[in-house]
mmCIF file of C-alpha atoms in Angstrom:
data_model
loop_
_atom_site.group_PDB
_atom_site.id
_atom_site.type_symbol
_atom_site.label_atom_id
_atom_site.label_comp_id
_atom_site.label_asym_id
_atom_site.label_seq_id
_atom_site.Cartn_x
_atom_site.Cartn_y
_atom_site.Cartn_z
ATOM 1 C CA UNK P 1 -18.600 -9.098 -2.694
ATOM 2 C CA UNK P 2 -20.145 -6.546 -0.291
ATOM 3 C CA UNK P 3 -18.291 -4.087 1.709
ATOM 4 C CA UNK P 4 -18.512 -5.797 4.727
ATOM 5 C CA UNK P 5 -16.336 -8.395 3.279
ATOM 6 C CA UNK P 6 -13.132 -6.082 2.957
ATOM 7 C CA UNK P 7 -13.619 -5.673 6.729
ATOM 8 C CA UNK P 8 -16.237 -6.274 8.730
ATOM 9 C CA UNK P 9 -15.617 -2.763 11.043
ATOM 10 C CA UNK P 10 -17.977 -0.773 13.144
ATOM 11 C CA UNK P 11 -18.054 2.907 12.820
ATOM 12 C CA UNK P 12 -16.137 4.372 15.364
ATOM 13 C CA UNK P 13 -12.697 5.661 14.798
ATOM 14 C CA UNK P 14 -11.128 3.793 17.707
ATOM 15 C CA UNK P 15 -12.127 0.264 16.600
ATOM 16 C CA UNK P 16 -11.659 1.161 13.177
ATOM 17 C CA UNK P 17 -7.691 2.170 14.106
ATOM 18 C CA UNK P 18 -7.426 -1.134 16.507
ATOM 19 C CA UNK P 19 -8.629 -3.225 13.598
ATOM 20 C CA UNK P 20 -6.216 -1.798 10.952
ATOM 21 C CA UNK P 21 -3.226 -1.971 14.014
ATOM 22 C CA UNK P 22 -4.096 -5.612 15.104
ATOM 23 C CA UNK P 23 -4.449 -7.496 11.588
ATOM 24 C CA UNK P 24 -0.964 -5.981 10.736
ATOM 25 C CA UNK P 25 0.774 -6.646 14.144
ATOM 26 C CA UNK P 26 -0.472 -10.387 13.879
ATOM 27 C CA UNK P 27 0.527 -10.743 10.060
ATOM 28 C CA UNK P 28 4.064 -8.959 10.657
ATOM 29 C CA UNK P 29 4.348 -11.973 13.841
ATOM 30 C CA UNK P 30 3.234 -14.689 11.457
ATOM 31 C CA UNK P 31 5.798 -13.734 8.415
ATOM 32 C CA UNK P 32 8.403 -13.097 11.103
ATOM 33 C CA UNK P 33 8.274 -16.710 12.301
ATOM 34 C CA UNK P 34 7.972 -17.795 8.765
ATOM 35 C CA UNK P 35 10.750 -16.045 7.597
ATOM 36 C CA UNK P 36 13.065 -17.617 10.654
ATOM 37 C CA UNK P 37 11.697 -20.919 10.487
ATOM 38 C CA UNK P 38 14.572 -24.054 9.971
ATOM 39 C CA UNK P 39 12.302 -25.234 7.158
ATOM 40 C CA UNK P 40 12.036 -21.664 5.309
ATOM 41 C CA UNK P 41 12.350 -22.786 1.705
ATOM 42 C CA UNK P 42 13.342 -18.538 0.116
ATOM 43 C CA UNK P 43 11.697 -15.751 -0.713
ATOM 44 C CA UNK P 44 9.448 -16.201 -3.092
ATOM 45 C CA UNK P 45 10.470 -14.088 -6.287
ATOM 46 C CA UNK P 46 7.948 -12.523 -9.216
ATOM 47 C CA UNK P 47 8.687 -14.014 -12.423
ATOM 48 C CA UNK P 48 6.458 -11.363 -14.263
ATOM 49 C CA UNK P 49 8.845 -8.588 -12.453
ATOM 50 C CA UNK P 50 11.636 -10.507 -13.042
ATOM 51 C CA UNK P 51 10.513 -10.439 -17.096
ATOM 52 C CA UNK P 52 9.777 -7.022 -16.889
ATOM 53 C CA UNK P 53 12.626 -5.658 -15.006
ATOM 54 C CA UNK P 54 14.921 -7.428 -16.910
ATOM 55 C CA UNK P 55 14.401 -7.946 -20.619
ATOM 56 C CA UNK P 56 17.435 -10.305 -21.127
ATOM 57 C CA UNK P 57 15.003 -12.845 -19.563
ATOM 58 C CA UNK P 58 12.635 -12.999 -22.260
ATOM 59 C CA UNK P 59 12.916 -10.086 -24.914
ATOM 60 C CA UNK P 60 9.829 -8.940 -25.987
ATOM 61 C CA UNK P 61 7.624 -9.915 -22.931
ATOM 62 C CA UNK P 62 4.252 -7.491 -21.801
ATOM 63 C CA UNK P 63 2.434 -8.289 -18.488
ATOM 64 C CA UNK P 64 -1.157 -9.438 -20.312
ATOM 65 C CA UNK P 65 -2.714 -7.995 -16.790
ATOM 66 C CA UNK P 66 -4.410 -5.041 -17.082
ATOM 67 C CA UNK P 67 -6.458 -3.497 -14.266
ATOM 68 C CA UNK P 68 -8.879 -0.809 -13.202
ATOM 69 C CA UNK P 69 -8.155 1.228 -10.005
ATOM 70 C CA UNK P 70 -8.469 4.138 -7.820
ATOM 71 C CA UNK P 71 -5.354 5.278 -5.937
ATOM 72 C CA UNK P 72 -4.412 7.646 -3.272
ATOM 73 C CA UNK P 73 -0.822 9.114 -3.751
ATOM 74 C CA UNK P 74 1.355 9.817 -1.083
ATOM 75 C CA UNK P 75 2.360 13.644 -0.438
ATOM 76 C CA UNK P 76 6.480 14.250 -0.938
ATOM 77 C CA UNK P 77 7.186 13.685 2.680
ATOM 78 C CA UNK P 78 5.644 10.378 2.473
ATOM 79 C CA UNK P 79 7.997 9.450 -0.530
ATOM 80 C CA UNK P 80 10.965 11.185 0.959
ATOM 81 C CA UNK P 81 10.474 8.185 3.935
ATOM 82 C CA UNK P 82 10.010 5.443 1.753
ATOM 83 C CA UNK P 83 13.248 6.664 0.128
ATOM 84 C CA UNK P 84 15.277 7.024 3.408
ATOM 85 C CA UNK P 85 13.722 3.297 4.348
ATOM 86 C CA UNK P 86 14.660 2.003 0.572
ATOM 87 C CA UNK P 87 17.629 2.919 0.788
ATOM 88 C CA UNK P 88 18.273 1.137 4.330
ATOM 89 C CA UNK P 89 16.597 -2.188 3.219
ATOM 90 C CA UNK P 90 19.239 -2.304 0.297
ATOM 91 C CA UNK P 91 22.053 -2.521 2.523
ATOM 92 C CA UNK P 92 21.159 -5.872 3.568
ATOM 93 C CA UNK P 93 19.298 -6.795 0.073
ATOM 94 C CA UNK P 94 21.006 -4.646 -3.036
ATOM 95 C CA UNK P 95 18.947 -6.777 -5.478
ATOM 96 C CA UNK P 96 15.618 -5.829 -4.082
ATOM 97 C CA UNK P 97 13.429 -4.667 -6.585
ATOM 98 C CA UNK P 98 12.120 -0.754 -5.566
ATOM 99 C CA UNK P 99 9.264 0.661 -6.299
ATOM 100 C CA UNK P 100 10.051 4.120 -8.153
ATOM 101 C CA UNK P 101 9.257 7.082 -5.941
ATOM 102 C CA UNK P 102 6.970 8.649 -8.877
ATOM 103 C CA UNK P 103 5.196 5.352 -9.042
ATOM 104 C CA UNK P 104 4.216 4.673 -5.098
ATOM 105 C CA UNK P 105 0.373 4.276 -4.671
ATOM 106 C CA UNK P 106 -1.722 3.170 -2.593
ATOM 107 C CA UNK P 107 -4.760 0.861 -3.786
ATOM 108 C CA UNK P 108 -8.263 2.777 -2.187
ATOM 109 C CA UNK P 109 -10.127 1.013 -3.996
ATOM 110 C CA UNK P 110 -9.187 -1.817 -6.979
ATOM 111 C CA UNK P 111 -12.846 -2.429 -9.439
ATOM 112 C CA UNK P 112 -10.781 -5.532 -11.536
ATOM 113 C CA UNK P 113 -7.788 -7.179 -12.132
ATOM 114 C CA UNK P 114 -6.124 -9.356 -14.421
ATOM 115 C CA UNK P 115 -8.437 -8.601 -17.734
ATOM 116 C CA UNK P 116 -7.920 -7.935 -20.794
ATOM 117 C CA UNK P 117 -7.090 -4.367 -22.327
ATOM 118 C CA UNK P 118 -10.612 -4.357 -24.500
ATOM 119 C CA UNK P 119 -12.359 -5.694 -21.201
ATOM 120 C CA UNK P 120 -11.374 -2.486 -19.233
ATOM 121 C CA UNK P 121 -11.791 -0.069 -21.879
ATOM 122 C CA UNK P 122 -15.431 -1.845 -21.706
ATOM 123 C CA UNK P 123 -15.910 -1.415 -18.136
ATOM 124 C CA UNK P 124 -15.179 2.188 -18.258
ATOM 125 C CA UNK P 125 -17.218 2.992 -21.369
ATOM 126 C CA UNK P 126 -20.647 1.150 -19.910
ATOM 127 C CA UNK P 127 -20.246 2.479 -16.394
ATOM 128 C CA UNK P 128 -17.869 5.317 -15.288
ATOM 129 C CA UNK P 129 -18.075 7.432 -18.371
ATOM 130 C CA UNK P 130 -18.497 10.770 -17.076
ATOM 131 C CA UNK P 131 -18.526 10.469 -13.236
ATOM 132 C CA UNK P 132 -14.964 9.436 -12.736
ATOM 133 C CA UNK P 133 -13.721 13.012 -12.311
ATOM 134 C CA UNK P 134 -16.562 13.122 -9.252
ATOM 135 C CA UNK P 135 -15.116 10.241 -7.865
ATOM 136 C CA UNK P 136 -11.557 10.914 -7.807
ATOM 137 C CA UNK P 137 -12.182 14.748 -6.242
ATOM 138 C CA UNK P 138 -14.437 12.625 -3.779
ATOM 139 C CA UNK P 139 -11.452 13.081 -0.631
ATOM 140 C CA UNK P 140 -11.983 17.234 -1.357
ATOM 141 C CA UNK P 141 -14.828 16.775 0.958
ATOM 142 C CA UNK P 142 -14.405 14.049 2.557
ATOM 143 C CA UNK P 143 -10.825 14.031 4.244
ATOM 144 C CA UNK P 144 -9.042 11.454 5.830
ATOM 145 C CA UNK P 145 -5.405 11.043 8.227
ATOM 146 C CA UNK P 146 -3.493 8.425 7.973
ATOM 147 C CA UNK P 147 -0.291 7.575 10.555
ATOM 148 C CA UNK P 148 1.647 5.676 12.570
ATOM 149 C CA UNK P 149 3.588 4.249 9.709
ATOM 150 C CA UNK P 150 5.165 1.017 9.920
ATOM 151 C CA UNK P 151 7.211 -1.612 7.639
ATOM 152 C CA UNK P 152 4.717 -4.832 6.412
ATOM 153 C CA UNK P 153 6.226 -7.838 4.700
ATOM 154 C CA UNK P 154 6.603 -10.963 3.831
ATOM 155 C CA UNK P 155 8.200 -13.604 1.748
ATOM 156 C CA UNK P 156 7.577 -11.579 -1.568
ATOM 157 C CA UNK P 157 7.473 -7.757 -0.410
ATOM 158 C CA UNK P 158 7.730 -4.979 1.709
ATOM 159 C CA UNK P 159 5.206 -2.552 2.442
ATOM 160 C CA UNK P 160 4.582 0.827 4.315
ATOM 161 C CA UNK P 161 1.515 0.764 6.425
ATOM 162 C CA UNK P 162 -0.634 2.931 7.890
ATOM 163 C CA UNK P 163 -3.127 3.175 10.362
ATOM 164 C CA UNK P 164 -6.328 5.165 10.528
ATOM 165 C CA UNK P 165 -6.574 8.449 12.438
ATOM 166 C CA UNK P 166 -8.629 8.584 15.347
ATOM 167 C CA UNK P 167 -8.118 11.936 17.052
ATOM 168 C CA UNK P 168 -4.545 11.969 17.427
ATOM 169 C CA UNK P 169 -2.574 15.613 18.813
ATOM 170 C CA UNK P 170 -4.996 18.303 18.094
ATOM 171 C CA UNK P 171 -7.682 16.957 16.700
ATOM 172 C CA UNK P 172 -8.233 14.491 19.885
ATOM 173 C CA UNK P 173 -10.127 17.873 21.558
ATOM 174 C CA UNK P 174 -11.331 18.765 18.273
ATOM 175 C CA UNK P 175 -13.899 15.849 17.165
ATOM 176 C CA UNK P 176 -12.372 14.909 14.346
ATOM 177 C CA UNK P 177 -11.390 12.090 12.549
ATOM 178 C CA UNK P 178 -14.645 10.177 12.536
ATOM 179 C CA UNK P 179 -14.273 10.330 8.456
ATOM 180 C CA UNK P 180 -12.023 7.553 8.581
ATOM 181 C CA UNK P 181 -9.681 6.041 5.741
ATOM 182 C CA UNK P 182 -11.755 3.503 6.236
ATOM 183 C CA UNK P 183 -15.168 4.907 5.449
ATOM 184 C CA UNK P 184 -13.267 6.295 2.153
ATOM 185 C CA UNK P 185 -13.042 2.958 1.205
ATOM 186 C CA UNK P 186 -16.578 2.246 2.215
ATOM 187 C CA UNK P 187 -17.683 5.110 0.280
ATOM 188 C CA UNK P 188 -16.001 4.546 -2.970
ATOM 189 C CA UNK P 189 -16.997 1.151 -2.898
ATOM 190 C CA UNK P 190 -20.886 2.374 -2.816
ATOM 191 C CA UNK P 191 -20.535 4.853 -5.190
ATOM 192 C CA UNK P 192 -19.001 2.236 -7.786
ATOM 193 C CA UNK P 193 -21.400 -0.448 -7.416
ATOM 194 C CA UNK P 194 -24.195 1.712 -7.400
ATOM 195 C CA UNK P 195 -23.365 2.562 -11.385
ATOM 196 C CA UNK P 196 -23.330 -1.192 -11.826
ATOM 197 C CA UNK P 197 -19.892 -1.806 -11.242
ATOM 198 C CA UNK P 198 -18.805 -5.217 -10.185
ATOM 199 C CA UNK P 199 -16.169 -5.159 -7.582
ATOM 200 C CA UNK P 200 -13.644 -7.320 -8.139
ATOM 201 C CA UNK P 201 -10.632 -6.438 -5.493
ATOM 202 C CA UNK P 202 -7.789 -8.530 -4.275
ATOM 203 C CA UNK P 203 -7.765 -6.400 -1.425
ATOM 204 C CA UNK P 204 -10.232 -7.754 1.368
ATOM 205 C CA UNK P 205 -8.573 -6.837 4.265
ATOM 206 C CA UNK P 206 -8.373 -3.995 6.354
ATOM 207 C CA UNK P 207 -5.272 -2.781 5.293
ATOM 208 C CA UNK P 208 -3.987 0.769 4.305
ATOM 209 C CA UNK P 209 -0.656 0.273 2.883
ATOM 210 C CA UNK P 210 1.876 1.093 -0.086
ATOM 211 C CA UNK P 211 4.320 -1.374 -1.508
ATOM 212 C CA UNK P 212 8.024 -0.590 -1.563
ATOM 213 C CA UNK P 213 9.963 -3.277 -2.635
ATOM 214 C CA UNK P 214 9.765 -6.959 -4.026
ATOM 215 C CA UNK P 215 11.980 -9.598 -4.574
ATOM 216 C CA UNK P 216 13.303 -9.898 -7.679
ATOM 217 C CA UNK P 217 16.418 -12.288 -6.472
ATOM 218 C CA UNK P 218 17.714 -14.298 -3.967
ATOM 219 C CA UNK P 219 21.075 -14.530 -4.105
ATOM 220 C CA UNK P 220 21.670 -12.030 -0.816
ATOM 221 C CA UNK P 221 19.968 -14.845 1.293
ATOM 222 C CA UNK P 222 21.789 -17.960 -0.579
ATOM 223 C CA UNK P 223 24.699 -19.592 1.479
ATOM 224 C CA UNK P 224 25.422 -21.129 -1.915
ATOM 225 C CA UNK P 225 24.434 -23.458 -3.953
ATOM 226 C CA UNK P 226 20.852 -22.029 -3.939
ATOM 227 C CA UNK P 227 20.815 -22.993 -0.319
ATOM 228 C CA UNK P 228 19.326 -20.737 2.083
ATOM 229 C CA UNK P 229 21.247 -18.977 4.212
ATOM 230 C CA UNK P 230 19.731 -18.742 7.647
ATOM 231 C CA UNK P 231 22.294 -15.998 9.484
ATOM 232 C CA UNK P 232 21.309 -14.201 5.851
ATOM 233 C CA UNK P 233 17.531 -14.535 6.595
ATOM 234 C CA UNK P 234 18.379 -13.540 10.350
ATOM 235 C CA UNK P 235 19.708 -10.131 9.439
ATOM 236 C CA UNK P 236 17.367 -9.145 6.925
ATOM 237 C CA UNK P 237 14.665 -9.361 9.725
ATOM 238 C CA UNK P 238 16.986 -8.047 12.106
ATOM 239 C CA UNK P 239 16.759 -4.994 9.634
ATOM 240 C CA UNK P 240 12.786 -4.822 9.114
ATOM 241 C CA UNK P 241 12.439 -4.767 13.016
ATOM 242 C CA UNK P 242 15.185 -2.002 13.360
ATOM 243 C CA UNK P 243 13.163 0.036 10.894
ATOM 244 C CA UNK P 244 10.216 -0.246 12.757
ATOM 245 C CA UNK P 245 11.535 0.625 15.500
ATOM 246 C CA UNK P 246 13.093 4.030 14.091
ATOM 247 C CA UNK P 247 9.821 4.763 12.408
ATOM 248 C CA UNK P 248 7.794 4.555 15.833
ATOM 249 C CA UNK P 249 10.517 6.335 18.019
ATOM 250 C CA UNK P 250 10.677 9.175 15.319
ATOM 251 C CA UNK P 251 7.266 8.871 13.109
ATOM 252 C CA UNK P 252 4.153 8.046 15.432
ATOM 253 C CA UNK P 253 4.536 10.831 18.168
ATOM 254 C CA UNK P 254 2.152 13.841 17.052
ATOM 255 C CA UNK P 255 2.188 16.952 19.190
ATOM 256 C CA UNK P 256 -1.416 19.001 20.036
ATOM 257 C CA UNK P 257 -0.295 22.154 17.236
ATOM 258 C CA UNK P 258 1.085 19.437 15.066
ATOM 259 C CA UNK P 259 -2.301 17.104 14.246
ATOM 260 C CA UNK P 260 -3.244 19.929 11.003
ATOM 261 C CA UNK P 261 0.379 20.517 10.223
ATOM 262 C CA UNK P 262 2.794 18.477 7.801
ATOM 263 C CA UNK P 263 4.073 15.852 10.576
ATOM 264 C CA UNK P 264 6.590 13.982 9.019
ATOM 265 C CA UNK P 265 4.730 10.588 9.558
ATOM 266 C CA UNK P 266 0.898 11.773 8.512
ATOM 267 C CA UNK P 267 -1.040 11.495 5.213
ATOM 268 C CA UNK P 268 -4.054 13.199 4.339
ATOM 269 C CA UNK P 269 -5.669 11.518 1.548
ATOM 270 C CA UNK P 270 -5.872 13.892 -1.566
ATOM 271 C CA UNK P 271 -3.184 16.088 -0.226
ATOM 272 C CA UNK P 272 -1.531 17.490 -3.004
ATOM 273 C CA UNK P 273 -3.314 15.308 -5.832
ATOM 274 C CA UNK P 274 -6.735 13.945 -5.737
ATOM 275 C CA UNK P 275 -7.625 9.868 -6.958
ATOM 276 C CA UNK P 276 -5.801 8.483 -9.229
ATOM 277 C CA UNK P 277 -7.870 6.603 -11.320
ATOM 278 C CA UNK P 278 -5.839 4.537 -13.152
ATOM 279 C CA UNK P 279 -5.932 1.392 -15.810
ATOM 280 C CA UNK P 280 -3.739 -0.980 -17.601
ATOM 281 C CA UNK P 281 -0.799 -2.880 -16.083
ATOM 282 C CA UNK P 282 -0.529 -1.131 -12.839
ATOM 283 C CA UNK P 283 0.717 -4.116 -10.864
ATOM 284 C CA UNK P 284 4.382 -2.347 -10.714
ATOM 285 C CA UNK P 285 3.241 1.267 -10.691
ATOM 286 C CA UNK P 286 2.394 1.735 -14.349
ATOM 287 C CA UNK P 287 -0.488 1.503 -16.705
ATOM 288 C CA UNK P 288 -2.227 5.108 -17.337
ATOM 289 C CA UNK P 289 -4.139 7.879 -15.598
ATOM 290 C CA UNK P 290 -7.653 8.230 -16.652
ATOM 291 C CA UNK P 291 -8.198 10.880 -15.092
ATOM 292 C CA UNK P 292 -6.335 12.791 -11.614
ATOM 293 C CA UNK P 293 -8.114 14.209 -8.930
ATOM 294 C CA UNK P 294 -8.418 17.707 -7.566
ATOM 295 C CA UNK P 295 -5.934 17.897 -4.362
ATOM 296 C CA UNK P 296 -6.037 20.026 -1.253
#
């Protein structure tokens, strides 16, 4: 895998923020008509979750999928958001599964997933021994915005999204923002595979986003019987679009003194912690910090 394969985008900041904005307006269309369609068969639910979240289901069980990762995690008023938009999604779907606030990441760059413990430990000991701390201080220098958030889902999740900066309020007279969130990417993917590092990422599209919630049951869209229920599926999506809505009328807008300020709906990556670089079974938020960045 090169680079160019997780997204094929120029360098300037305006295409880079188009890019991001188009490939999740067309996926949010294309699970929307999913989601309503007469032959919908359900949301599709995560029997490893499932196990995990509920140990009645199979005492005893560990998720065998350990990974190694870098993430970015989102300052408080990013987590106070996902909270408020939590809590909203659960009035339609109580059973949804949340991701804990302490736990919300998202993925900058993912080396491997799905290996073994000893395989990981490997991977670390014969290439990042030593320069990891240099890696996850890398956004100390090399800052990037993130806004205009915005709900992402489909038959298994629900994600907040975010789109590149590219000169927004202030810094629009300023110059700034040609350090995209994208070029962070870019970057940490070159400095990993020059130590040798195979790249082995799930995530090959441009996306910058953090996952919220996942379906752990399906009983709020059943009409009975394990049927689906179709008003049931209506209103959940009914929900989703009325949160994006809310977040656009209240979270995109940045003033000109606001751009280098703590607007409610921007993210500077590294703000307040550095990288997390992180291994074992992270695909719920876990697994263990190998070592935490420097933040700004």
């Amino acid at each position: 895998m090169t680079f160019e394969d997780l997204s094929g985008l120029t360098t300037r900041k305006a295409q880079i923020q188009a890019r991001y904005g188009t490939h999740r307006e067309r996926r949010n269309e294309q699970q929307r008509a999913r989601l309503l369609a007469p032959d919908f068969g359900g949301v599709r639910l995560d029997p490893i979750l499932q196990r995990v979240h509920d140990p009645r289901i199979e005492p005893g069980y560990v998720d065998p999928r350990h990974c190694l990762v870098f993430w970015a995690r989102p300052p408080g008023r990013i987590r106070r958001l996902v909270s408020q938009i939590q809590q909203l999604l659960q009035t339609v779907a109580p059973d949804l599964w949340l991701m804990p606030l302490t736990c919300l990441h998202m993925t900058a760059l993912e080396i491997t997933h799905s290996r073994s413990a000893e395989e990981i430990g490997q991977l670390v000991c014969d290439h990042l021994a030593g320069v990891v701390p240099y890696i996850t201080d890398y956004p100390l220098q090399h800052r990037a915005r993130l806004l205009k958030p915005l709900l992402t889902y489909d038959d298994a999740a629900v994600a907040l999204s975010f789109l590149p900066a590219a000169g927004e309020g202030k810094q629009a007279s300023a110059g700034v923002d040609g350090y995209t969130y994208h070029h962070l990417r870019r970057d940490l993917f070159d400095l990993c595979s020059e130590l040798g590092v195979t790249v082995d990422s799930r995530y090959v599209v441009p996306s910058a986003h953090v996952t919220i919630a996942r379906f752990v049951s399906a009983k709020h869209f059943s009409s009975g019987n394990g049927v689906l229920g179709i008003e049931k599926m209506k209103r959940w999506v009914t929900k989703l679009d009325e949160i994006n809505h809310w977040l656009k009328e209240n979270y995109w807008q940045i003033a000109d003194d606001e751009a280098s300020s703590e607007h409610e709906g921007q993210w500077r990556v590294g703000e307040e912690k550095g990288l997390d670089c992180r291994l074992g079974t992270l695909w719920y938020g876990g697994g263990a910090t190998l070592h935490l960045g420097r933040g700004y």
